[in-house]
Short mmCIF file of C-alpha atoms in Angstrom, two decimals:
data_model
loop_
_atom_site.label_atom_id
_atom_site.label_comp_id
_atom_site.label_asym_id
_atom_site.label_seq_id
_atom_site.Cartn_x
_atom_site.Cartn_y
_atom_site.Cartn_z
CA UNK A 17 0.00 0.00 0.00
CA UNK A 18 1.05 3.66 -1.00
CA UNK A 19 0.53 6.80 1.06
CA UNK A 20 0.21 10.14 0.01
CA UNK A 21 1.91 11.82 2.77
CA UNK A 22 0.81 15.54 1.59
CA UNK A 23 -2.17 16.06 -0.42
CA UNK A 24 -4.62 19.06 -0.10
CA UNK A 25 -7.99 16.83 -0.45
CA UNK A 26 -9.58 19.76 1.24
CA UNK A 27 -9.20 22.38 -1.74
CA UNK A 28 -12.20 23.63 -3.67
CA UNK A 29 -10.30 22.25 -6.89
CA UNK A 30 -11.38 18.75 -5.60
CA UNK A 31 -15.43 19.93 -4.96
CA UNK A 32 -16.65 18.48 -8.19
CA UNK A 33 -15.30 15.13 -8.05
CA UNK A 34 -13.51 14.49 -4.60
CA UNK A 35 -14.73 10.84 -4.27
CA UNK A 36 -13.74 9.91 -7.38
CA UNK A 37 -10.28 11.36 -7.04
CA UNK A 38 -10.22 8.75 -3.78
CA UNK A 39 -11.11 5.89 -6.41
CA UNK A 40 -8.37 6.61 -8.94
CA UNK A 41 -5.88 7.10 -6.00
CA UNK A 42 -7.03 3.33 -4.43
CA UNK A 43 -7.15 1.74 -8.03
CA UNK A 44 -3.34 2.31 -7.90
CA UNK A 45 -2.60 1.03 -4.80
CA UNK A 46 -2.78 4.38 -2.92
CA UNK A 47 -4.60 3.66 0.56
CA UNK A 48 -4.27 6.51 2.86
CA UNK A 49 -3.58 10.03 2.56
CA UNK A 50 -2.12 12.96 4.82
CA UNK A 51 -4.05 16.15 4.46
CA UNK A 52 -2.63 19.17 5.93
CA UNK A 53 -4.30 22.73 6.87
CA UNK A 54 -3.06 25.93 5.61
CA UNK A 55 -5.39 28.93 6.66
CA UNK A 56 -8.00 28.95 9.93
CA UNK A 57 -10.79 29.01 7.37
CA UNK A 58 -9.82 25.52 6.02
CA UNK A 59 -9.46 24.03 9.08
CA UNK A 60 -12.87 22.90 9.15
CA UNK A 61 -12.92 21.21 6.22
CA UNK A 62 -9.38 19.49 7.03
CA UNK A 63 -10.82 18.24 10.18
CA UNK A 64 -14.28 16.92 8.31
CA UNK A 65 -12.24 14.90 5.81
CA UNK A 66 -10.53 13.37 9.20
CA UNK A 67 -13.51 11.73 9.91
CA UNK A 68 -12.43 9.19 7.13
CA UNK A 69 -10.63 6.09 7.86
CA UNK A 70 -8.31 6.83 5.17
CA UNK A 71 -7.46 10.50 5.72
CA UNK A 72 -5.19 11.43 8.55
CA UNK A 73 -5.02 15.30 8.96
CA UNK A 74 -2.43 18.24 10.31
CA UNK A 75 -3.61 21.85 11.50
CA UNK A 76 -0.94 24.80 10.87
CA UNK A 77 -0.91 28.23 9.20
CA UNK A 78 0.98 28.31 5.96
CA UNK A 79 3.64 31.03 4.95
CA UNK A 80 1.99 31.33 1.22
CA UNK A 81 -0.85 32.82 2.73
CA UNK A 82 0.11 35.17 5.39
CA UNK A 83 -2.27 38.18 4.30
CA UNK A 84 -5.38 35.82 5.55
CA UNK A 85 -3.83 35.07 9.24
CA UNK A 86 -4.03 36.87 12.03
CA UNK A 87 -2.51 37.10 15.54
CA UNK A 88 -5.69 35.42 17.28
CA UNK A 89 -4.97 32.11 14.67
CA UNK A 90 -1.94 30.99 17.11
CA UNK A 91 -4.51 30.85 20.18
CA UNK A 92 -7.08 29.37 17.69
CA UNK A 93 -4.47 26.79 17.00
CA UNK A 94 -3.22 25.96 20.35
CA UNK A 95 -6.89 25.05 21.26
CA UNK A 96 -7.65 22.95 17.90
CA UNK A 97 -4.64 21.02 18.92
CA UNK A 98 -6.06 20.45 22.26
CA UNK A 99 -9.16 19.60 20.95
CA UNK A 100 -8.51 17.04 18.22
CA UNK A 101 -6.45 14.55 19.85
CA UNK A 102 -6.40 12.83 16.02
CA UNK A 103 -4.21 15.17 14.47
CA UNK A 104 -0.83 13.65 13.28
CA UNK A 105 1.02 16.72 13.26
CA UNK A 106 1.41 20.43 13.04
CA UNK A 107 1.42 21.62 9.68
CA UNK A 108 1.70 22.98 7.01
CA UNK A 109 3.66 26.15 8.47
CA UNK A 110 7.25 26.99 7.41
CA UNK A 111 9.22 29.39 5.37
CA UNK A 112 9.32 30.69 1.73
CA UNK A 113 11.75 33.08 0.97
CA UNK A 114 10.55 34.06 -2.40
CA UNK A 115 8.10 36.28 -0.39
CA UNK A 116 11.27 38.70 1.04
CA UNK A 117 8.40 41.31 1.96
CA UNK A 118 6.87 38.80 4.27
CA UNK A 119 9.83 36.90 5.55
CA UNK A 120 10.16 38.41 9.29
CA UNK A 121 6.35 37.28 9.66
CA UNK A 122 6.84 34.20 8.31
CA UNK A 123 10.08 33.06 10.90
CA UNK A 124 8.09 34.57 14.00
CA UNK A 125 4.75 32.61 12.37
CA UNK A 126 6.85 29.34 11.93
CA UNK A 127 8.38 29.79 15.66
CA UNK A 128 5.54 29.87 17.25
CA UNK A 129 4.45 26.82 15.37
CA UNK A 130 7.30 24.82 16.30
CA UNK A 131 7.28 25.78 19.64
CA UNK A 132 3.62 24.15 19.75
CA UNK A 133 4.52 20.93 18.41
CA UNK A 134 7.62 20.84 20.91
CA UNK A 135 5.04 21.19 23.54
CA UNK A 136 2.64 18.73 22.13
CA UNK A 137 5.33 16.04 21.46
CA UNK A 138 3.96 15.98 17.35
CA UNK A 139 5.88 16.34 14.53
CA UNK A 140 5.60 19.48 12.30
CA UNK A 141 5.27 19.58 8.57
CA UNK A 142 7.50 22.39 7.11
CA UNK A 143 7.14 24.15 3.55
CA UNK A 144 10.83 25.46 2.86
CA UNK A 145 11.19 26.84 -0.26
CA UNK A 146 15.07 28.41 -0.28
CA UNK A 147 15.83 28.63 3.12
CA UNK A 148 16.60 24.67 3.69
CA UNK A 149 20.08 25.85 5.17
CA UNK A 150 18.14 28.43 7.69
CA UNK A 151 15.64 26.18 8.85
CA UNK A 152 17.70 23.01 9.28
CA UNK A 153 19.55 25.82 11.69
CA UNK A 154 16.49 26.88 13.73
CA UNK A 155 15.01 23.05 14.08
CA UNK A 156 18.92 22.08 15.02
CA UNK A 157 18.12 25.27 17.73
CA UNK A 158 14.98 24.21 18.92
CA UNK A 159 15.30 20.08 19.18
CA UNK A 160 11.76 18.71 18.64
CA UNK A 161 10.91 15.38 19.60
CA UNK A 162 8.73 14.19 17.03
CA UNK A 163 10.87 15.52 14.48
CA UNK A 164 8.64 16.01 11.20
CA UNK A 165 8.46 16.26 7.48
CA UNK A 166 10.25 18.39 5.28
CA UNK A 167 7.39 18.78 2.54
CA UNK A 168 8.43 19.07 -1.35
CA UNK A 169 12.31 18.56 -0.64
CA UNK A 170 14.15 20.05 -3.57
CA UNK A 171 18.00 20.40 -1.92
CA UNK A 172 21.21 18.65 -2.07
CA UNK A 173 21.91 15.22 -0.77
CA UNK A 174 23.71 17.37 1.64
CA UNK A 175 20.85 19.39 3.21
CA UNK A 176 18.99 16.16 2.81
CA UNK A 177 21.45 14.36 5.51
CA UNK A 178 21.16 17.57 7.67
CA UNK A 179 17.31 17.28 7.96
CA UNK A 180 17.69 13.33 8.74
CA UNK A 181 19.94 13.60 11.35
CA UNK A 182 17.57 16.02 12.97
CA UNK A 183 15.19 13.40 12.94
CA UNK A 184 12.92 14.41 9.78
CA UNK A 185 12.22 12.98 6.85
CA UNK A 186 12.17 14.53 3.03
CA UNK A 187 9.03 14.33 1.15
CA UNK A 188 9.10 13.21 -2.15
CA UNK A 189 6.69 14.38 -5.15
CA UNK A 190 6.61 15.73 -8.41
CA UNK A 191 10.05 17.97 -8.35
CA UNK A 192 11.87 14.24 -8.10
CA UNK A 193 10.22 13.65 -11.66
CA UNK A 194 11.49 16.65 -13.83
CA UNK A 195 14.86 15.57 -15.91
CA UNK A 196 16.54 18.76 -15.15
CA UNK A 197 16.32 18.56 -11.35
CA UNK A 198 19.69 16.23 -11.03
CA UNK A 199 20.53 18.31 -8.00
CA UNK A 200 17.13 16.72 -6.18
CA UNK A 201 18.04 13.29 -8.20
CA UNK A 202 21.13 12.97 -6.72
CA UNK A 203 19.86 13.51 -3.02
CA UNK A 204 17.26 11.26 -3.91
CA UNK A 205 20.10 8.25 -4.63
CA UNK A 206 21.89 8.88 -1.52
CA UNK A 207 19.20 8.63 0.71
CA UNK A 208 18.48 6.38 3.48
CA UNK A 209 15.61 3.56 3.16
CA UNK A 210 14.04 4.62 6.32
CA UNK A 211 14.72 8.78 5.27
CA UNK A 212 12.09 9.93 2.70
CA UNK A 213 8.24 9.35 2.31
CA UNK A 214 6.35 10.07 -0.67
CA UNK A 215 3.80 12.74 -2.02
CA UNK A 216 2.09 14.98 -4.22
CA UNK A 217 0.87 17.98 -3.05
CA UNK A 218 -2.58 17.65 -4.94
CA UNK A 219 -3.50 19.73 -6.04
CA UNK A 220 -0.29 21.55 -6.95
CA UNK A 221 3.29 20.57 -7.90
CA UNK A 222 2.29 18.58 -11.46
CA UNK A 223 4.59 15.40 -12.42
CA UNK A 224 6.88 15.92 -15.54
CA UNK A 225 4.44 15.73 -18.36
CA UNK A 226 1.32 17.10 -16.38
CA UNK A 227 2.24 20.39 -16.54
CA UNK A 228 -0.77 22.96 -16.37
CA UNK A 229 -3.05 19.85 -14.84
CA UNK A 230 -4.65 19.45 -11.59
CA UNK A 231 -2.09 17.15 -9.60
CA UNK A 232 -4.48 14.27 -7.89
CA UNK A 233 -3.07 11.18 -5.20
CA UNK A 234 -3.28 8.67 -7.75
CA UNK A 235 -0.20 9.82 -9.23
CA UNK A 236 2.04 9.55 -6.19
CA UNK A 237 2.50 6.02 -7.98
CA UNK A 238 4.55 7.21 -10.94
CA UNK A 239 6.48 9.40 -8.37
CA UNK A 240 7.32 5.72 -6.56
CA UNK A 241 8.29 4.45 -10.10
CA UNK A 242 10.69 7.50 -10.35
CA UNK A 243 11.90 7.18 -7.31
CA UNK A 244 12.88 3.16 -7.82
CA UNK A 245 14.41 4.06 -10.76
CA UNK A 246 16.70 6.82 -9.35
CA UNK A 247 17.76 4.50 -6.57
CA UNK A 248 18.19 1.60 -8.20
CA UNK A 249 15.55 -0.38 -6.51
CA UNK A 250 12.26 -2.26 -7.05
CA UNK A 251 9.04 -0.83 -6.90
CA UNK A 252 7.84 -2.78 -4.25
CA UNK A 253 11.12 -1.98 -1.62
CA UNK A 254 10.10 1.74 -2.52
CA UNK A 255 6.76 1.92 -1.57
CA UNK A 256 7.33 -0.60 1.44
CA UNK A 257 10.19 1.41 2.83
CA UNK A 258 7.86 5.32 1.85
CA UNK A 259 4.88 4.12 3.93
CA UNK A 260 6.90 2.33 6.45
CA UNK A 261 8.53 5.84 6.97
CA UNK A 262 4.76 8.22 6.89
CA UNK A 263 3.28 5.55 9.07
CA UNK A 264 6.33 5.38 12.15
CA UNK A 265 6.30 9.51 11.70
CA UNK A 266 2.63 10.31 11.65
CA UNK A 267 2.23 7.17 13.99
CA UNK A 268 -0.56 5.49 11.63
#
């Protein structure tokens, strides 16, 4: 069985035809999937598709969308988190440094995040988008217990080993697929069995040869394909060792 450690199931793309999107995904082996929160406003909806026994869901407040948070969304958080003893971890939060204009916001938002999963014992699901270097520093600072997930990993084999010694793994998704991205290809090689899981950000980050489409679970298949084929191993070892990995972090 496959698991879609990051998928946005939640997302009004998915409204029209979200069970169906569940049948492609199990048709292909794919039988459980990780849905993280992003604003307050989704949370609800996070939380309802938690009620399935195939969904297993995160709360956090996500750096993209820092306009639509406010200060009272920490408190808000703190109390979900108390509330909803089923959540897996804290997420999505993190850092993306292509936003300069927001980037002081963003590290006090992503503090404050971290600090509550310390507290909690859960593991936190970080978006890093050129700042893996920074934010292997600050989770190196602040030694959480559960570690966590870096989402979307896109670094060196390098930064890679940083974020597994620190007791996260790298997710896995569509970036691993692109020909150009031998950087990511070669960090994918050298990793551990036990150090990545995989993913696919549905709606978002398209597989090479989807670009433009609506990313769905069902195709966090091909990305195990890719990934077998990068490290030299069978499909099978792949997706044993990938959901072997989301289950012991998000304690399935």
């Amino acid at each position: 069985m496959l698991i879609d450690a990051h998928c946005h199931l939640d997302f009004p793309d998915f409204d029209d035809d979200r069970e169906a999107v569940f049948e492609r995904a199990r048709a292909v082996g794919v039988g459980h999937f990780v849905v993280p929160g992003t604003t307050r406003k989704r949370w609800p909806d996070v939380l309802a598709l938690g009620e399935r026994d195939d969904v297993s869901v995160c709360l956090g407040l996500h750096p993209y969308f820092m306009a639509q948070h406010r200060e009272s969304d920490l408190n808000a958080l703190d109390e979900a988190l108390a509330q909803h003893p089923e959540l897996v971890a804290v997420g999505e939060c993190g850092i993306d440094a292509r936003f300069s204009e927001t980037l002081d916001a963003q590290w006090r938002l992503l503090d404050a995040q971290l600090r509550l999963a310390k507290e909690r014992e859960l593991p936190v699901v970080i978006h890093c988008v050129q700042a893996n270097d920074r934010v292997a520093k600050r989770l190196r600072q602040l030694d959480l217990p559960a570690g966590g997930l870096i989402h979307a990993f896109a670094g060196s084999p390098e930064q890679a080993h940083r974020f597994i010694e620190l007791g996260f793994v790298v997710g896995l998704g569509g970036a691993a697929t692109h020909e150009r991205a031998k950087r990511l290809h070669r960090a994918v090689a050298a990793l551990p069995d036990d150090g990545y899981v995989l993913e696919t950000d549905s709606p978002d980050m398209p597989l090479a040869g989807h670009r433009g489409e609506r990313n769905e679970p069902a195709r966090v298949e091909a990305v195990c394909r890719i990934v077998a084929e990068l490290r030299g191993q069978s499909l099978e070892r792949v997706a044993k060792n990938s959901t072997a990995s989301a289950r012991r972090l998000f304690r399935l």
